[in-house]
Amino acid sequence: MKKILACCIFLLSALVGQAQVANNTSLVGTVTDPSGAVVAGAKVTGVNRETKVGYAGSTNAEGYYSIPFVLPGVYDVTVELSGFRKATTTGVIVTLNLSVRTDVALSVGSSGESVTITADTPALSTDDAVIGETLTSKQVENLPMNTRRVMELAATASNIIVGPKTSYTGVPPGANFIGAGTREVTNSLTLDGITIMNSLISSSPVTPNPDAVAAVQTQNGNYTAQYGAYMGVHINVDTKSGTNKLHGTVYDYGQNDFFNAKPFTALTTARTPVLRFNQFGGEAGGPIVIPFLYNGRDKAFFMGSYEGTRRISQATQTGQLITDAMRTGDFSALLDLSPSGCAPAVAGSPFPLTGGICLKNPANGVAYVRNQVTNISPIANALLAYYPHPNQSGTGTNFNGPIASVFNKNATLDRVDYNIGEKIRLFARYTYEKSNAVNGSIVTTSQSYSPTTDSNGVVGFTYIFTPNVINDLRLGYNKFQSNQLNYFAQNGLAGAGTALGIPGFTADTTNANPGIPTIVINGGYQGLGAEGTNWIQDDRTLHGYDQIS
């Protein structure tokens, strides 16, 4: 029993030690009197302007106050103490994961009197040594983003770039980053402090709706202790909470080939390649109010969002395919036909003239007669069933046409915040994304299909024991499922390779990995086949931490 208990303690310690805490956001400062001496025992209250939720604290013997675990936003900070005028600093901008300092100088007077000071500019972060940059919700809303991939805004930091392995239809799909002189595998990517990474590599396919994002923050350099699990860049996306004001957005971004020119490589008779792109959705937030039953203003809030993406595009591709004559065994187009140089058939000749084709070798001028190939194997005929026909004449580049690629995605992100009195604060957030990509090819068996599903959730519980002792607990998970499938797996052709009858080839059925052998056709022709090209990943991570301040 003692061994089991020791193991549990060890595992819990490891879990806490590797946590990427999302909310070190705090209000800090020093309170002094008119002579410059520090003031102890003053009551300090920070009130979020949008939610009217208050966060309380008090100054210690050194006149210092710290109110941790507050939500980012704009605050009014009030300091009160008997014998002094109440002092209020308005418009204090609180940024994610920063200790925002607001020093207050009290003046002597009645507590019924008040002094108001306006904070015109955001405070500098002077209370920690973290190197990082934060994009606020306004910047997230207004900065240009390629297909609204909010994580890639991290590249606006001076020392971070989007990694070369970034591909939302790759194996596995997702974005990765390089920064601060480190490789992408040393980075950490989180949403509300809960990992959204693929455990095989530090990449993430999660793309939260920008309208539901409060901030994107990058950190590197001299981390504080809770960020010590990774040596590279830490990128955290913080979601919005609802406010007392009901608000929302609706959008649809579109592209259409109607406005595009025909590519230079397209045939003159071909139409402009198809492009249909729509990214649409919306976000809404506000207080939780049930008419005649419940009024959650100032304490209960919701935020919900949905985003859908539909894209089908075509790109003109050229290639060399086996001709229809070659399918029947007639390869005469590969040599110089010269009937005048042919001799009559002779008895016992291996190349009888009857029913044959007169060929002349252009290299040495020797002419001969050869019959059409008639003993095409059943295996070859079975393979030709997967092979396309050319749409142009000749034996060279005889295919020129549009090849389609498809990407569809549905994503939701929802959050609820609830404050129970002045001591308990709860929130829960859930995001779900499902996408499917089809990368087309001239030869159908070379197409790939990429269905990906990611779900991520977190529950946060903050309890204020006293103004000086606060506990913050977060528990979450990330479930990432990504498949890269070939034509045969996608279409349920589990035994297609074995059915060809190739001696010794049963890999598709033996290994439950659908596909046919890779066939290489000499002479620059398009090949076919896709054995062993299926990738299936089911990646699940439990993530939690507890922090006492």
PDB file of N, CA and C in Angstrom, residues 29 31 39-45 56-61 63-67 466-468:
ATOM      1  N   GLY A  29       1.262  45.915  -6.768  1.00  0.00           N
ATOM      2  CA  GLY A  29       1.621  47.311  -6.564  1.00  0.00           C
ATOM      3  C   GLY A  29       2.016  47.588  -5.134  1.00  0.00           C
ATOM      4  N   VAL A  31       1.497  50.567  -1.973  1.00  0.00           N
ATOM      5  CA  VAL A  31       0.681  51.687  -1.491  1.00  0.00           C
ATOM      6  C   VAL A  31       1.507  52.495  -0.493  1.00  0.00           C
ATOM      7  N   VAL A  39       2.219  51.731   3.331  1.00  0.00           N
ATOM      8  CA  VAL A  39       0.983  51.624   4.115  1.00  0.00           C
ATOM      9  C   VAL A  39       0.581  50.155   4.181  1.00  0.00           C
ATOM     10  N   ALA A  40       0.477  49.631   5.382  1.00  0.00           N
ATOM     11  CA  ALA A  40       0.080  48.236   5.580  1.00  0.00           C
ATOM     12  C   ALA A  40      -1.410  48.160   5.903  1.00  0.00           C
ATOM     13  N   GLY A  41      -2.031  47.029   5.541  1.00  0.00           N
ATOM     14  CA  GLY A  41      -3.421  46.778   5.907  1.00  0.00           C
ATOM     15  C   GLY A  41      -4.449  47.503   5.063  1.00  0.00           C
ATOM     16  N   ALA A  42      -4.056  48.101   3.953  1.00  0.00           N
ATOM     17  CA  ALA A  42      -5.024  48.779   3.093  1.00  0.00           C
ATOM     18  C   ALA A  42      -5.793  47.747   2.265  1.00  0.00           C
ATOM     19  N   LYS A  43      -7.072  47.976   2.102  1.00  0.00           N
ATOM     20  CA  LYS A  43      -7.909  47.087   1.290  1.00  0.00           C
ATOM     21  C   LYS A  43      -7.777  47.487  -0.181  1.00  0.00           C
ATOM     22  N   VAL A  44      -7.474  46.511  -1.024  1.00  0.00           N
ATOM     23  CA  VAL A  44      -7.295  46.748  -2.460  1.00  0.00           C
ATOM     24  C   VAL A  44      -8.306  45.896  -3.221  1.00  0.00           C
ATOM     25  N   THR A  45      -9.028  46.524  -4.157  1.00  0.00           N
ATOM     26  CA  THR A  45     -10.032  45.806  -4.952  1.00  0.00           C
ATOM     27  C   THR A  45      -9.844  46.146  -6.422  1.00  0.00           C
ATOM     28  N   ALA A  56     -10.298  40.876  -4.647  1.00  0.00           N
ATOM     29  CA  ALA A  56      -9.890  41.610  -3.452  1.00  0.00           C
ATOM     30  C   ALA A  56      -8.519  41.173  -2.965  1.00  0.00           C
ATOM     31  N   GLY A  57      -7.817  42.106  -2.322  1.00  0.00           N
ATOM     32  CA  GLY A  57      -6.526  41.831  -1.705  1.00  0.00           C
ATOM     33  C   GLY A  57      -6.251  42.879  -0.651  1.00  0.00           C
ATOM     34  N   SER A  58      -5.064  42.802  -0.060  1.00  0.00           N
ATOM     35  CA  SER A  58      -4.672  43.776   0.954  1.00  0.00           C
ATOM     36  C   SER A  58      -3.160  43.917   0.949  1.00  0.00           C
ATOM     37  N   THR A  59      -2.672  45.052   1.480  1.00  0.00           N
ATOM     38  CA  THR A  59      -1.234  45.277   1.512  1.00  0.00           C
ATOM     39  C   THR A  59      -0.626  44.616   2.740  1.00  0.00           C
ATOM     40  N   ASN A  60       0.612  44.129   2.582  1.00  0.00           N
ATOM     41  CA  ASN A  60       1.310  43.509   3.700  1.00  0.00           C
ATOM     42  C   ASN A  60       2.126  44.547   4.458  1.00  0.00           C
ATOM     43  N   ALA A  61       3.021  44.090   5.321  1.00  0.00           N
ATOM     44  CA  ALA A  61       3.798  45.012   6.146  1.00  0.00           C
ATOM     45  C   ALA A  61       4.714  45.899   5.321  1.00  0.00           C
ATOM     46  N   GLY A  63       3.733  47.208   2.511  1.00  0.00           N
ATOM     47  CA  GLY A  63       2.867  48.027   1.674  1.00  0.00           C
ATOM     48  C   GLY A  63       2.600  47.439   0.308  1.00  0.00           C
ATOM     49  N   TYR A  64       2.944  46.179   0.138  1.00  0.00           N
ATOM     50  CA  TYR A  64       2.823  45.520  -1.164  1.00  0.00           C
ATOM     51  C   TYR A  64       1.547  44.681  -1.226  1.00  0.00           C
ATOM     52  N   TYR A  65       0.883  44.724  -2.374  1.00  0.00           N
ATOM     53  CA  TYR A  65      -0.284  43.861  -2.584  1.00  0.00           C
ATOM     54  C   TYR A  65      -0.097  43.054  -3.866  1.00  0.00           C
ATOM     55  N   SER A  66      -0.692  41.873  -3.878  1.00  0.00           N
ATOM     56  CA  SER A  66      -0.668  41.007  -5.058  1.00  0.00           C
ATOM     57  C   SER A  66      -1.995  40.276  -5.131  1.00  0.00           C
ATOM     58  N   ILE A  67      -2.692  40.451  -6.252  1.00  0.00           N
ATOM     59  CA  ILE A  67      -3.978  39.773  -6.468  1.00  0.00           C
ATOM     60  C   ILE A  67      -3.796  38.866  -7.680  1.00  0.00           C
ATOM     61  N   THR A 466      -7.867  33.301   1.790  1.00  0.00           N
ATOM     62  CA  THR A 466      -7.756  34.641   2.374  1.00  0.00           C
ATOM     63  C   THR A 466      -7.237  35.547   1.267  1.00  0.00           C
ATOM     64  N   PRO A 467      -7.244  36.857   1.457  1.00  0.00           N
ATOM     65  CA  PRO A 467      -6.675  37.725   0.418  1.00  0.00           C
ATOM     66  C   PRO A 467      -5.218  37.419   0.096  1.00  0.00           C
ATOM     67  N   ASN A 468      -4.529  36.697   0.987  1.00  0.00           N
ATOM     68  CA  ASN A 468      -3.117  36.390   0.766  1.00  0.00           C
ATOM     69  C   ASN A 468      -2.855  34.935   0.414  1.00  0.00           C
TER      70      ASN A 468
END
